PDB file of C-alpha atoms in Angstrom:
ATOM      1  CA  MET A1397      83.766 -86.900  21.413  1.00 77.00           C
ATOM      2  CA  LYS A1398      83.335 -83.888  23.608  1.00 87.00           C
ATOM      3  CA  ARG A1399      86.127 -81.520  24.323  1.00 92.00           C
ATOM      4  CA  PRO A1400      87.503 -81.900  27.866  1.00 96.00           C
ATOM      5  CA  LYS A1401      86.615 -79.225  30.400  1.00 96.00           C
ATOM      6  CA  PHE A1402      90.307 -78.624  31.054  1.00 97.00           C
ATOM      7  CA  SER A1403      93.227 -77.353  29.016  1.00 96.00           C
ATOM      8  CA  GLN A1404      96.836 -78.178  28.707  1.00 96.00           C
ATOM      9  CA  ALA A1405      97.527 -75.191  31.121  1.00 96.00           C
ATOM     10  CA  ASP A1406      94.866 -76.681  33.573  1.00 97.00           C
ATOM     11  CA  GLY A1407      96.723 -80.097  33.289  1.00 97.00           C
ATOM     12  CA  GLU A1408     100.068 -78.554  33.986  1.00 97.00           C
ATOM     13  CA  ARG A1409      98.838 -76.649  36.905  1.00 98.00           C
ATOM     14  CA  ALA A1410      97.120 -79.666  38.412  1.00 98.00           C
ATOM     15  CA  SER A1411     100.293 -81.699  37.807  1.00 97.00           C
ATOM     16  CA  ASP A1412     102.408 -79.027  39.716  1.00 98.00           C
ATOM     17  CA  GLU A1413      99.814 -78.668  42.475  1.00 97.00           C
ATOM     18  CA  TRP A1414      98.708 -82.185  43.265  1.00 98.00           C
ATOM     19  CA  GLY A1415     100.442 -84.645  40.950  1.00 97.00           C
ATOM     20  CA  CYS A1416      97.644 -85.004  38.229  1.00 98.00           C
ATOM     21  CA  ASN A1417      98.659 -87.411  35.534  1.00 98.00           C
ATOM     22  CA  CYS A1418      96.983 -89.758  33.140  1.00 98.00           C
ATOM     23  CA  GLY A1419      94.650 -91.448  35.525  1.00 98.00           C
ATOM     24  CA  PRO A1420      92.834 -88.381  36.671  1.00 98.00           C
ATOM     25  CA  GLY A1421      93.038 -86.820  33.311  1.00 98.00           C
ATOM     26  CA  ALA A1422      91.369 -89.765  31.652  1.00 98.00           C
ATOM     27  CA  ILE A1423      88.674 -89.845  34.265  1.00 97.00           C
ATOM     28  CA  ALA A1424      87.987 -86.043  33.868  1.00 98.00           C
ATOM     29  CA  ALA A1425      87.728 -86.301  30.183  1.00 97.00           C
ATOM     30  CA  ILE A1426      85.406 -89.223  30.192  1.00 96.00           C
ATOM     31  CA  MET A1427      83.178 -87.981  33.083  1.00 95.00           C
ATOM     32  CA  LEU A1428      82.991 -84.525  31.453  1.00 95.00           C
ATOM     33  CA  LEU A1429      84.605 -82.866  34.519  1.00 96.00           C
ATOM     34  CA  THR A1430      87.394 -80.564  35.304  1.00 98.00           C
ATOM     35  CA  LEU A1431      90.498 -81.841  36.831  1.00 98.00           C
ATOM     36  CA  ASP A1432      89.814 -79.998  40.078  1.00 97.00           C
ATOM     37  CA  GLU A1433      86.275 -81.566  40.203  1.00 97.00           C
ATOM     38  CA  VAL A1434      87.877 -85.162  39.910  1.00 98.00           C
ATOM     39  CA  ARG A1435      90.519 -84.412  42.546  1.00 98.00           C
ATOM     40  CA  PRO A1436      88.448 -85.000  45.788  1.00 98.00           C
ATOM     41  CA  HIS A1437      87.171 -88.278  44.430  1.00 97.00           C
ATOM     42  CA  MET A1438      90.684 -89.639  43.763  1.00 97.00           C
ATOM     43  CA  GLY A1439      91.204 -91.338  47.283  1.00 97.00           C
ATOM     44  CA  ASP A1440      94.961 -91.844  48.213  1.00 97.00           C
ATOM     45  CA  PHE A1441      96.107 -90.686  44.702  1.00 98.00           C
ATOM     46  CA  GLU A1442      98.016 -87.653  45.996  1.00 97.00           C
ATOM     47  CA  ARG A1443     100.037 -89.807  48.412  1.00 97.00           C
ATOM     48  CA  LYS A1444     101.011 -92.509  45.863  1.00 95.00           C
ATOM     49  CA  ARG A1445     100.660 -90.655  42.588  1.00 95.00           C
ATOM     50  CA  TYR A1446      99.303 -93.491  40.488  1.00 95.00           C
ATOM     51  CA  THR A1447      95.939 -94.940  39.574  1.00 97.00           C
ATOM     52  CA  ASN A1448      95.575 -98.625  39.742  1.00 94.00           C
ATOM     53  CA  PRO A1449      92.458-100.516  38.545  1.00 92.00           C
ATOM     54  CA  THR A1450      91.165-100.634  42.131  1.00 92.00           C
ATOM     55  CA  LEU A1451      91.468 -96.879  42.547  1.00 95.00           C
ATOM     56  CA  MET A1452      89.902 -96.452  39.129  1.00 95.00           C
ATOM     57  CA  PHE A1453      86.837 -98.412  40.012  1.00 91.00           C
ATOM     58  CA  GLU A1454      86.560 -96.718  43.428  1.00 94.00           C
ATOM     59  CA  THR A1455      86.817 -93.169  41.841  1.00 95.00           C
ATOM     60  CA  LEU A1456      84.178 -94.044  39.365  1.00 93.00           C
ATOM     61  CA  ASP A1457      81.870 -95.213  42.179  1.00 91.00           C
ATOM     62  CA  ARG A1458      82.547 -91.994  44.137  1.00 93.00           C
ATOM     63  CA  LEU A1459      81.573 -90.135  40.913  1.00 92.00           C
ATOM     64  CA  ARG A1460      78.506 -92.106  40.681  1.00 85.00           C
ATOM     65  CA  ALA A1461      79.237 -93.223  37.066  1.00 80.00           C
ATOM     66  CA  ALA A1462      76.057 -95.099  36.104  1.00 66.00           C
ATOM     67  CA  GLY A1463      76.582 -98.487  34.515  1.00 62.00           C
ATOM     68  CA  VAL A1464      80.314 -98.879  34.943  1.00 64.00           C
ATOM     69  CA  CYS A1465      81.246-102.300  33.759  1.00 63.00           C
ATOM     70  CA  ARG A1466      82.445-104.180  36.759  1.00 54.00           C
ATOM     71  CA  SER A1467      84.660-106.637  34.692  1.00 52.00           C
ATOM     72  CA  TRP A1468      86.947-105.726  31.936  1.00 52.00           C
ATOM     73  CA  ARG A1469      87.618-107.133  28.439  1.00 53.00           C
ATOM     74  CA  VAL A1470      91.270-108.138  27.918  1.00 52.00           C
ATOM     75  CA  GLY A1471      92.765-108.561  24.569  1.00 50.00           C
ATOM     76  CA  PRO A1472      95.287-107.288  22.175  1.00 51.00           C
ATOM     77  CA  LYS A1473      93.348-104.148  21.215  1.00 60.00           C
ATOM     78  CA  LEU A1474      89.870-104.228  22.588  1.00 81.00           C
ATOM     79  CA  TRP A1475      88.315-100.693  23.115  1.00 89.00           C
ATOM     80  CA  PRO A1476      85.288 -99.849  24.980  1.00 89.00           C
ATOM     81  CA  ALA A1477      82.432 -98.011  23.218  1.00 88.00           C
ATOM     82  CA  TYR A1478      82.825 -95.282  25.742  1.00 92.00           C
ATOM     83  CA  GLY A1479      85.058 -95.382  28.746  1.00 93.00           C
ATOM     84  CA  LEU A1480      88.561 -95.873  30.098  1.00 94.00           C
ATOM     85  CA  VAL A1481      91.513 -97.966  28.976  1.00 94.00           C
ATOM     86  CA  ARG A1482      94.522 -99.028  30.894  1.00 94.00           C
ATOM     87  CA  ILE A1483      97.610 -99.549  28.658  1.00 95.00           C
ATOM     88  CA  GLN A1484     100.470-101.726  29.596  1.00 95.00           C
ATOM     89  CA  TRP A1485     103.806-100.717  28.039  1.00 97.00           C
ATOM     90  CA  GLU A1486     105.919-103.734  27.219  1.00 97.00           C
ATOM     91  CA  GLY A1487     109.533-104.191  28.036  1.00 97.00           C
ATOM     92  CA  PRO A1488     111.840-106.328  30.347  1.00 97.00           C
ATOM     93  CA  TRP A1489     109.443-106.059  33.218  1.00 97.00           C
ATOM     94  CA  MET A1490     107.134-108.285  31.265  1.00 96.00           C
ATOM     95  CA  GLU A1491     109.503-111.355  31.327  1.00 95.00           C
ATOM     96  CA  PRO A1492     108.608-114.406  33.112  1.00 95.00           C
ATOM     97  CA  GLY A1493     109.739-114.329  36.723  1.00 95.00           C
ATOM     98  CA  VAL A1494     109.556-110.544  37.078  1.00 95.00           C
ATOM     99  CA  PRO A1495     107.244-109.514  39.978  1.00 93.00           C
ATOM    100  CA  MET A1496     103.842-108.349  38.740  1.00 88.00           C
ATOM    101  CA  ARG A1497     104.264-105.036  40.654  1.00 89.00           C
ATOM    102  CA  ALA A1498     107.091-104.122  38.335  1.00 92.00           C
ATOM    103  CA  ARG A1499     104.608-104.121  35.383  1.00 91.00           C
ATOM    104  CA  TYR A1500     102.333-101.683  37.229  1.00 89.00           C
ATOM    105  CA  ARG A1501     104.979 -98.954  37.021  1.00 90.00           C
ATOM    106  CA  HIS A1502     104.738 -98.945  33.254  1.00 96.00           C
ATOM    107  CA  THR A1503     101.081 -98.387  32.567  1.00 96.00           C
ATOM    108  CA  HIS A1504      99.065 -95.610  31.214  1.00 97.00           C
ATOM    109  CA  TRP A1505      95.231 -94.512  31.323  1.00 98.00           C
ATOM    110  CA  VAL A1506      93.403 -93.090  28.360  1.00 98.00           C
ATOM    111  CA  GLY A1507      89.826 -92.347  27.400  1.00 97.00           C
ATOM    112  CA  ALA A1508      88.076 -93.938  24.535  1.00 95.00           C
ATOM    113  CA  ALA A1509      85.009 -93.282  22.481  1.00 95.00           C
ATOM    114  CA  THR A1510      83.691 -95.096  19.373  1.00 91.00           C
ATOM    115  CA  VAL A1511      81.699 -92.949  16.962  1.00 89.00           C
ATOM    116  CA  ASN A1512      80.667 -94.393  13.540  1.00 90.00           C
ATOM    117  CA  ASP A1513      82.997 -97.394  14.004  1.00 86.00           C
ATOM    118  CA  ARG A1514      85.952 -95.133  14.471  1.00 91.00           C
ATOM    119  CA  ILE A1515      87.817 -95.225  17.760  1.00 93.00           C
ATOM    120  CA  GLY A1516      88.881 -91.931  19.333  1.00 95.00           C
ATOM    121  CA  VAL A1517      91.501 -91.830  22.195  1.00 97.00           C
ATOM    122  CA  PHE A1518      91.816 -89.207  24.735  1.00 98.00           C
ATOM    123  CA  ASP A1519      95.354 -88.767  26.093  1.00 98.00           C
ATOM    124  CA  ILE A1520      96.265 -85.995  28.579  1.00 97.00           C
ATOM    125  CA  ASN A1521      99.583 -85.852  26.796  1.00 96.00           C
ATOM    126  CA  ALA A1522      97.916 -84.712  23.546  1.00 95.00           C
ATOM    127  CA  LEU A1523      96.215 -81.575  25.075  1.00 93.00           C
ATOM    128  CA  ASN A1524      98.558 -79.561  22.938  1.00 88.00           C
ATOM    129  CA  ASN A1525      96.390 -80.449  20.007  1.00 78.00           C
ATOM    130  CA  GLY A1526      93.507 -78.437  21.710  1.00 80.00           C
ATOM    131  CA  SER A1527      91.172 -81.332  22.673  1.00 91.00           C
ATOM    132  CA  GLY A1528      93.448 -84.339  23.768  1.00 96.00           C
ATOM    133  CA  TRP A1529      91.399 -86.558  21.438  1.00 97.00           C
ATOM    134  CA  SER A1530      92.862 -88.201  18.311  1.00 95.00           C
ATOM    135  CA  ARG A1531      91.982 -91.172  16.116  1.00 95.00           C
ATOM    136  CA  VAL A1532      93.427 -94.498  17.480  1.00 95.00           C
ATOM    137  CA  GLU A1533      95.632 -94.810  14.356  1.00 95.00           C
ATOM    138  CA  ASP A1534      97.276 -91.414  15.014  1.00 95.00           C
ATOM    139  CA  TRP A1535      97.472 -92.002  18.736  1.00 96.00           C
ATOM    140  CA  SER A1536      99.250 -95.353  18.292  1.00 95.00           C
ATOM    141  CA  THR A1537     101.588 -94.391  15.434  1.00 96.00           C
ATOM    142  CA  ILE A1538     102.310 -90.762  16.453  1.00 96.00           C
ATOM    143  CA  LEU A1539     101.941 -90.300  20.369  1.00 96.00           C
ATOM    144  CA  VAL A1540     102.675 -93.781  21.536  1.00 97.00           C
ATOM    145  CA  PRO A1541     106.225 -93.866  20.074  1.00 96.00           C
ATOM    146  CA  TRP A1542     106.832 -90.533  21.527  1.00 95.00           C
ATOM    147  CA  LEU A1543     105.535 -91.521  24.943  1.00 96.00           C
ATOM    148  CA  ILE A1544     107.562 -94.572  25.026  1.00 96.00           C
ATOM    149  CA  LYS A1545     110.786 -92.775  24.097  1.00 94.00           C
ATOM    150  CA  GLU A1546     110.256 -89.990  26.554  1.00 94.00           C
ATOM    151  CA  CYS A1547     108.575 -91.891  29.432  1.00 94.00           C
ATOM    152  CA  VAL A1548     109.411 -95.576  29.076  1.00 94.00           C
ATOM    153  CA  PRO A1549     113.033 -95.592  27.933  1.00 89.00           C
ATOM    154  CA  ARG A1550     113.475 -99.417  28.436  1.00 95.00           C
ATOM    155  CA  GLY A1551     110.203-100.112  26.465  1.00 96.00           C
ATOM    156  CA  ASN A1552     110.346-102.148  23.500  1.00 96.00           C
ATOM    157  CA  GLY A1553     107.743-100.247  21.490  1.00 95.00           C
ATOM    158  CA  LYS A1554     104.933-102.658  22.070  1.00 95.00           C
ATOM    159  CA  TRP A1555     101.802-102.183  24.235  1.00 95.00           C
ATOM    160  CA  GLN A1556      98.658-103.968  25.198  1.00 91.00           C
ATOM    161  CA  ILE A1557      95.279-103.181  26.739  1.00 90.00           C
ATOM    162  CA  THR A1558      94.859-104.626  30.308  1.00 88.00           C
ATOM    163  CA  HIS A1559      91.604-103.042  31.179  1.00 89.00           C
ATOM    164  CA  ALA A1560      88.687-101.725  28.962  1.00 89.00           C
ATOM    165  CA  ILE A1561      86.041-100.185  31.193  1.00 90.00           C
ATOM    166  CA  ASP A1562      82.664 -99.218  29.834  1.00 89.00           C
ATOM    167  CA  VAL A1563      81.225 -96.093  31.423  1.00 91.00           C
ATOM    168  CA  VAL A1564      77.710 -94.641  31.157  1.00 86.00           C
ATOM    169  CA  LEU A1565      77.704 -91.028  32.365  1.00 84.00           C
ATOM    170  CA  PRO A1566      75.369 -90.006  35.196  1.00 78.00           C
ATOM    171  CA  GLU A1567      72.046 -88.505  34.223  1.00 72.00           C
ATOM    172  CA  GLY A1568      72.501 -84.855  33.523  1.00 68.00           C
ATOM    173  CA  ALA A1569      76.192 -85.017  32.824  1.00 70.00           C
ATOM    174  CA  SER A1570      77.106 -82.636  30.047  1.00 67.00           C
TER     175      SER A1570
END
């Protein structure tokens, strides 16, 4: 897992300047780019301030990510070998009859990489650890409870993967 080309200070500046959050952060980390390099490829992100799956695929196309899986694996905890993962926080918005768009307000993008059968998770909210990468076990038991408490106050503590997108970097990416 390569260290991202941006720091916590870069993330805070990008957040203040153009609303950067988990979507652009996960893309930049996985594509080995800075946040400012990702920014012009984010379509209408700056107007709406979120990255839905359609925008994620469009951004990956604009970045010329090679071999992006056009479909996604859905399941309780399926992770790509190297790529992007959309997390759905669970709560009252998941109840039957609640409009689907209500669920979209409670999602989160992370990067993922599997090395020697161990899953690593990149979360822009973990940049204070230096790299933003942590073992999936630490991410799910330490960072996730904090995120839910701070950012998803009505969340019930559960989460699921809605999209696991395999990404192959363009030739020459480093």
